[in-house]
mmCIF file of C-alpha atoms in Angstrom:
data_model
loop_
_atom_site.group_PDB
_atom_site.id
_atom_site.type_symbol
_atom_site.label_atom_id
_atom_site.label_comp_id
_atom_site.label_asym_id
_atom_site.label_seq_id
_atom_site.Cartn_x
_atom_site.Cartn_y
_atom_site.Cartn_z
ATOM 1 C CA MET M 2 98.165 1.915 -40.015
ATOM 2 C CA VAL M 3 96.037 4.881 -38.617
ATOM 3 C CA THR M 4 94.588 7.841 -40.734
ATOM 4 C CA VAL M 5 95.983 11.275 -39.660
ATOM 5 C CA ILE M 6 94.807 14.607 -40.790
ATOM 6 C CA ILE M 7 97.580 17.049 -42.160
ATOM 7 C CA ASN M 8 96.092 21.024 -43.436
ATOM 8 C CA GLY M 9 93.146 19.432 -43.518
ATOM 9 C CA LYS M 10 94.023 16.180 -45.896
ATOM 10 C CA LYS M 11 93.973 12.348 -44.372
ATOM 11 C CA TYR M 12 97.492 10.353 -44.562
ATOM 12 C CA GLN M 13 98.037 6.840 -43.801
ATOM 13 C CA ALA M 14 101.033 6.552 -41.716
ATOM 14 C CA GLU M 15 102.577 3.679 -39.461
ATOM 15 C CA GLU M 16 101.425 4.529 -35.591
ATOM 16 C CA GLY M 17 103.574 6.315 -34.211
ATOM 17 C CA ARG M 18 106.048 7.007 -36.732
ATOM 18 C CA LYS M 19 107.240 10.650 -35.818
ATOM 19 C CA LEU M 20 104.622 13.824 -37.469
ATOM 20 C CA LEU M 21 107.693 15.431 -39.478
ATOM 21 C CA GLN M 22 108.732 12.603 -40.573
ATOM 22 C CA VAL M 23 105.460 11.753 -42.485
ATOM 23 C CA ALA M 24 104.206 15.374 -43.718
ATOM 24 C CA LEU M 25 108.161 14.750 -45.629
ATOM 25 C CA ASP M 26 107.214 11.585 -46.630
ATOM 26 C CA ASN M 27 104.140 12.952 -47.937
ATOM 27 C CA GLY M 28 105.555 16.298 -49.832
ATOM 28 C CA ILE M 29 104.656 18.617 -46.992
ATOM 29 C CA GLU M 30 107.317 20.612 -45.913
ATOM 30 C CA ILE M 31 108.174 21.774 -42.773
ATOM 31 C CA PRO M 32 111.297 23.646 -41.612
ATOM 32 C CA HIS M 33 113.217 22.097 -39.302
ATOM 33 C CA LEU M 34 116.732 22.228 -38.038
ATOM 34 C CA CYS M 35 117.344 19.237 -35.472
ATOM 35 C CA TYR M 36 116.033 16.654 -36.942
ATOM 36 C CA HIS M 37 117.233 13.398 -38.949
ATOM 37 C CA GLU M 38 114.899 10.293 -39.678
ATOM 38 C CA ASN M 39 118.290 8.157 -38.271
ATOM 39 C CA LEU M 40 118.274 9.591 -34.847
ATOM 40 C CA SER M 41 116.856 10.201 -31.429
ATOM 41 C CA SER M 42 113.886 12.889 -31.915
ATOM 42 C CA TYR M 43 115.126 16.113 -30.136
ATOM 43 C CA GLY M 44 112.895 18.880 -30.874
ATOM 44 C CA GLY M 45 115.991 21.588 -29.689
ATOM 45 C CA CYS M 46 115.210 23.693 -32.955
ATOM 46 C CA ARG M 47 111.891 24.374 -32.355
ATOM 47 C CA LEU M 48 111.459 25.420 -36.166
ATOM 48 C CA CYS M 49 108.770 22.373 -36.946
ATOM 49 C CA LEU M 50 106.321 23.861 -34.546
ATOM 50 C CA VAL M 51 102.985 22.603 -35.959
ATOM 51 C CA GLU M 52 98.816 23.938 -34.491
ATOM 52 C CA LEU M 53 97.246 20.683 -32.966
ATOM 53 C CA ALA M 54 93.632 21.262 -34.706
ATOM 54 C CA GLY M 55 90.653 20.880 -32.957
ATOM 55 C CA ARG M 56 91.935 22.951 -29.736
ATOM 56 C CA LYS M 57 90.193 25.361 -27.784
ATOM 57 C CA LYS M 58 93.435 27.277 -27.511
ATOM 58 C CA SER M 59 95.968 27.299 -29.816
ATOM 59 C CA SER M 60 98.321 24.526 -28.820
ATOM 60 C CA LEU M 61 101.968 24.415 -30.847
ATOM 61 C CA VAL M 62 104.219 21.297 -30.689
ATOM 62 C CA THR M 63 107.718 19.963 -32.707
ATOM 63 C CA SER M 64 106.376 18.198 -35.166
ATOM 64 C CA CYS M 65 109.795 15.669 -34.527
ATOM 65 C CA THR M 66 108.915 14.859 -31.425
ATOM 66 C CA LEU M 67 105.177 14.160 -32.333
ATOM 67 C CA PRO M 68 103.648 10.990 -32.402
ATOM 68 C CA VAL M 69 100.958 10.162 -34.943
ATOM 69 C CA SER M 70 98.126 8.189 -33.838
ATOM 70 C CA GLU M 71 94.462 7.557 -34.932
ATOM 71 C CA GLY M 72 92.692 11.039 -35.802
ATOM 72 C CA LEU M 73 95.436 13.366 -35.495
ATOM 73 C CA GLU M 74 94.841 16.467 -37.083
ATOM 74 C CA VAL M 75 97.415 19.352 -37.257
ATOM 75 C CA LYS M 76 98.122 22.512 -39.268
ATOM 76 C CA THR M 77 101.403 23.149 -40.706
ATOM 77 C CA ASP M 78 101.085 26.491 -41.566
ATOM 78 C CA THR M 79 98.398 28.504 -39.531
ATOM 79 C CA PRO M 80 99.091 32.637 -38.416
ATOM 80 C CA GLN M 81 100.336 31.565 -34.842
ATOM 81 C CA VAL M 82 102.456 29.026 -36.695
ATOM 82 C CA LYS M 83 104.793 31.008 -38.719
ATOM 83 C CA LYS M 84 104.590 33.773 -36.035
ATOM 84 C CA ALA M 85 106.723 31.129 -33.790
ATOM 85 C CA ARG M 86 108.760 29.970 -36.241
ATOM 86 C CA ARG M 87 109.580 33.387 -36.935
ATOM 87 C CA LEU M 88 110.650 34.313 -33.695
ATOM 88 C CA VAL M 89 112.284 30.938 -32.745
ATOM 89 C CA MET M 90 114.317 32.079 -36.504
ATOM 90 C CA GLU M 91 115.354 35.257 -34.906
ATOM 91 C CA MET M 92 116.980 32.890 -31.895
ATOM 92 C CA ILE M 93 119.059 30.917 -34.811
ATOM 93 C CA LEU M 94 120.451 33.265 -37.332
ATOM 94 C CA PRO M 95 122.754 35.375 -34.080
ATOM 95 C CA GLN M 96 124.100 31.948 -33.623
ATOM 96 C CA ALA M 97 124.480 30.828 -36.917
ATOM 97 C CA PRO M 98 124.350 34.502 -39.390
ATOM 98 C CA ASP M 99 127.696 33.239 -41.901
ATOM 99 C CA SER M 100 125.408 30.166 -42.558
ATOM 100 C CA LEU M 101 124.345 30.042 -46.334
ATOM 101 C CA ARG M 102 121.225 27.008 -44.995
ATOM 102 C CA ILE M 103 120.596 29.596 -41.736
ATOM 103 C CA ARG M 104 120.354 32.363 -44.085
ATOM 104 C CA VAL M 105 117.916 30.999 -47.040
ATOM 105 C CA LEU M 106 115.728 29.143 -44.340
ATOM 106 C CA ALA M 107 115.645 32.799 -42.364
ATOM 107 C CA ARG M 108 114.607 34.004 -45.797
ATOM 108 C CA GLU M 109 111.891 32.203 -46.352
ATOM 109 C CA LEU M 110 110.415 32.213 -43.015
ATOM 110 C CA GLY M 111 110.057 36.053 -43.747
ATOM 111 C CA VAL M 112 113.440 37.190 -41.275
ATOM 112 C CA SER M 113 116.037 39.559 -42.475
ATOM 113 C CA ALA M 114 117.161 41.337 -39.328
ATOM 114 C CA VAL M 115 116.758 40.524 -35.518
ATOM 115 C CA SER M 116 117.161 41.939 -32.424
ATOM 116 C CA PHE M 117 119.011 39.609 -30.901
ATOM 117 C CA PRO M 118 123.135 40.034 -30.012
ATOM 118 C CA SER M 119 124.984 38.341 -32.575
ATOM 119 C CA GLU M 120 127.261 35.076 -30.870
ATOM 120 C CA GLY M 121 128.753 34.158 -34.317
ATOM 121 C CA ASP M 122 130.294 31.029 -33.648
ATOM 122 C CA GLY M 123 128.245 28.895 -36.206
ATOM 123 C CA CYS M 124 126.911 26.562 -33.456
ATOM 124 C CA ILE M 125 122.912 26.162 -32.732
ATOM 125 C CA ARG M 126 122.817 23.798 -30.214
ATOM 126 C CA CYS M 127 120.522 21.149 -32.257
ATOM 127 C CA GLY M 128 123.073 18.672 -31.232
ATOM 128 C CA LEU M 129 122.757 16.558 -34.468
ATOM 129 C CA CYS M 130 126.311 15.685 -33.946
ATOM 130 C CA VAL M 131 126.166 14.732 -30.290
ATOM 131 C CA ARG M 132 122.853 12.253 -31.053
ATOM 132 C CA ALA M 133 125.685 11.225 -34.695
ATOM 133 C CA CYS M 134 128.856 10.563 -32.646
ATOM 134 C CA GLU M 135 126.796 8.167 -29.967
ATOM 135 C CA GLU M 136 124.052 6.703 -31.682
ATOM 136 C CA LEU M 137 125.813 6.409 -34.964
ATOM 137 C CA VAL M 138 129.140 5.982 -34.455
ATOM 138 C CA GLY M 139 129.285 4.819 -31.188
ATOM 139 C CA ALA M 140 132.101 6.605 -30.324
ATOM 140 C CA GLY M 141 130.314 9.621 -27.257
ATOM 141 C CA ALA M 142 133.047 11.506 -28.104
ATOM 142 C CA ILE M 143 131.282 14.640 -27.525
ATOM 143 C CA SER M 144 128.215 15.781 -26.020
ATOM 144 C CA PHE M 145 126.412 19.582 -24.566
ATOM 145 C CA ALA M 146 128.277 21.516 -21.487
ATOM 146 C CA SER M 147 126.795 24.368 -19.018
ATOM 147 C CA ARG M 148 123.163 24.999 -19.797
ATOM 148 C CA GLY M 149 121.143 28.135 -20.584
ATOM 149 C CA SER M 150 123.250 30.693 -23.164
ATOM 150 C CA ALA M 151 126.226 29.515 -22.369
ATOM 151 C CA ARG M 152 125.812 25.902 -23.417
ATOM 152 C CA THR M 153 127.755 24.547 -25.828
ATOM 153 C CA VAL M 154 128.829 21.087 -27.412
ATOM 154 C CA GLU M 155 132.368 20.115 -26.702
ATOM 155 C CA PRO M 156 134.286 16.695 -25.807
ATOM 156 C CA PRO M 157 134.924 16.281 -22.219
ATOM 157 C CA PHE M 158 136.655 18.597 -20.243
ATOM 158 C CA ALA M 159 137.271 20.493 -23.642
ATOM 159 C CA GLU M 160 140.286 18.408 -24.416
ATOM 160 C CA GLU M 161 140.539 16.286 -26.577
ATOM 161 C CA PRO M 162 138.278 13.562 -27.294
ATOM 162 C CA GLU M 163 140.857 10.180 -27.254
ATOM 163 C CA SER M 164 137.455 8.302 -28.019
ATOM 164 C CA CYS M 165 136.718 10.827 -31.867
ATOM 165 C CA ILE M 166 137.858 8.420 -34.939
ATOM 166 C CA GLY M 167 138.026 10.797 -37.257
ATOM 167 C CA CYS M 168 135.649 9.386 -39.351
ATOM 168 C CA GLY M 169 133.270 13.130 -39.603
ATOM 169 C CA THR M 170 130.191 12.252 -39.514
ATOM 170 C CA CYS M 171 129.640 15.096 -36.795
ATOM 171 C CA VAL M 172 130.726 17.031 -39.960
ATOM 172 C CA VAL M 173 128.761 15.984 -42.604
ATOM 173 C CA ILE M 174 125.638 16.111 -40.648
ATOM 174 C CA CYS M 175 126.332 19.833 -39.100
ATOM 175 C CA PRO M 176 123.097 21.781 -40.556
ATOM 176 C CA THR M 177 125.684 24.989 -40.014
ATOM 177 C CA ASP M 178 128.865 23.647 -41.242
ATOM 178 C CA CYS M 179 130.528 24.859 -38.189
ATOM 179 C CA ILE M 180 132.548 21.812 -38.080
ATOM 180 C CA LYS M 181 135.605 21.938 -40.729
ATOM 181 C CA MET M 182 137.906 19.086 -41.065
ATOM 182 C CA GLU M 183 140.940 19.189 -42.916
ATOM 183 C CA GLU M 184 143.846 16.553 -44.386
ATOM 184 C CA ARG M 185 147.460 17.575 -44.422
ATOM 185 C CA ASP M 186 149.884 15.006 -45.438
ATOM 186 C CA ASP M 187 149.497 11.938 -42.986
ATOM 187 C CA GLU M 188 147.016 13.475 -40.254
ATOM 188 C CA ARG M 189 142.830 14.835 -40.330
ATOM 189 C CA LYS M 190 141.725 17.636 -38.220
ATOM 190 C CA ILE M 191 138.608 17.489 -36.645
ATOM 191 C CA ILE M 192 138.839 21.273 -36.026
ATOM 192 C CA ARG M 193 136.198 22.366 -32.912
ATOM 193 C CA TRP M 194 137.196 19.390 -31.728
ATOM 194 C CA LYS M 195 140.740 20.480 -31.368
ATOM 195 C CA ARG M 196 141.314 15.996 -32.744
ATOM 196 C CA THR M 197 144.165 15.206 -34.582
ATOM 197 C CA LEU M 198 144.417 12.141 -35.927
ATOM 198 C CA LYS M 199 147.623 10.379 -37.557
ATOM 199 C CA MET M 200 145.738 8.366 -41.759
ATOM 200 C CA LYS M 201 146.274 4.894 -42.964
ATOM 201 C CA SER M 202 148.030 5.510 -46.841
ATOM 202 C CA CYS M 203 146.636 3.625 -49.415
ATOM 203 C CA VAL M 204 149.258 0.323 -49.790
ATOM 204 C CA ARG M 205 148.776 0.181 -53.749
ATOM 205 C CA CYS M 206 149.408 4.750 -54.292
ATOM 206 C CA GLY M 207 150.102 5.621 -50.918
ATOM 207 C CA ARG M 208 147.827 8.321 -50.467
ATOM 208 C CA PRO M 209 146.096 8.669 -46.794
ATOM 209 C CA PHE M 210 142.717 8.261 -46.720
ATOM 210 C CA LEU M 211 141.655 6.325 -43.569
ATOM 211 C CA PRO M 212 142.206 7.739 -39.634
ATOM 212 C CA LEU M 213 144.104 4.704 -38.078
ATOM 213 C CA ALA M 214 141.333 5.129 -34.910
ATOM 214 C CA MET M 215 138.581 4.678 -37.528
ATOM 215 C CA VAL M 216 141.139 1.547 -39.268
ATOM 216 C CA ASP M 217 140.741 0.248 -35.357
ATOM 217 C CA VAL M 218 136.982 0.047 -34.702
ATOM 218 C CA ILE M 219 135.863 -0.908 -37.960
ATOM 219 C CA THR M 220 138.488 -4.240 -37.689
ATOM 220 C CA ARG M 221 136.969 -4.895 -34.228
ATOM 221 C CA ARG M 222 133.576 -4.369 -35.053
ATOM 222 C CA SER M 223 133.397 -6.117 -38.637
ATOM 223 C CA THR M 224 131.860 -9.689 -38.950
ATOM 224 C CA SER M 225 132.417 -11.940 -41.357
ATOM 225 C CA PRO M 226 133.720 -11.670 -44.410
ATOM 226 C CA PRO M 227 136.755 -9.444 -42.486
ATOM 227 C CA PRO M 228 136.900 -5.619 -44.319
ATOM 228 C CA GLY M 229 140.105 -7.177 -46.281
ATOM 229 C CA GLU M 230 141.287 -4.237 -49.352
ATOM 230 C CA ARG M 231 138.694 -1.827 -47.746
ATOM 231 C CA LEU M 232 141.279 -1.118 -45.072
ATOM 232 C CA GLU M 233 143.917 -1.362 -47.402
ATOM 233 C CA LEU M 234 143.063 0.218 -50.185
ATOM 234 C CA CYS M 235 141.886 3.957 -51.228
ATOM 235 C CA PRO M 236 138.318 4.784 -53.236
ATOM 236 C CA ASP M 237 140.398 5.129 -56.415
ATOM 237 C CA CYS M 238 142.586 2.261 -56.442
ATOM 238 C CA ARG M 239 139.538 -0.586 -55.354
#
């Protein structure tokens, strides 16, 4: 364990743990959109900027990528930090102007109007869906494409990704809700990726409840005991 100082107060933390998580664990709120404790750090949204203390010049770093070490001292609410976060939010808001979470966060940061043109596709390029698909699901069905302002997330060659199993992890983890999923009859569609999957039906009630591609992956990856009724019965019938 090491001692870190946040806003003048000392905290004990596991060495190497990301500063953002240490702050959150201790009830210190730092705005963030691209961070998840179970995924690799990316530092893409840059909302979690903090100021390193004890420096001659102001030094702002992303707290989600900063590993804590003995004696590390940071400040999370200095004028420089607040100004930088507002500027970042002014660039994020036009990308997802219809997202409730983004609008609420923007208001908390003092951003209501922006001078940047609205892109309006909902994606803020946080990379959560890309990392979750690769690191949690193991599918790697989507990735970043292009660079700069043209940077986007899409399946390989912008075609329907055969490696997508329709688990919906990307839908759940997206901070702006721009990845939509719908189920109709015996099909599930991940609309943003143009992915359509057939569903397995419950052997008891007949209700479709799980993509067949997901059933196949679970079966292949499962060790003893076998999945059993989890793959035959819907949650309501188990």
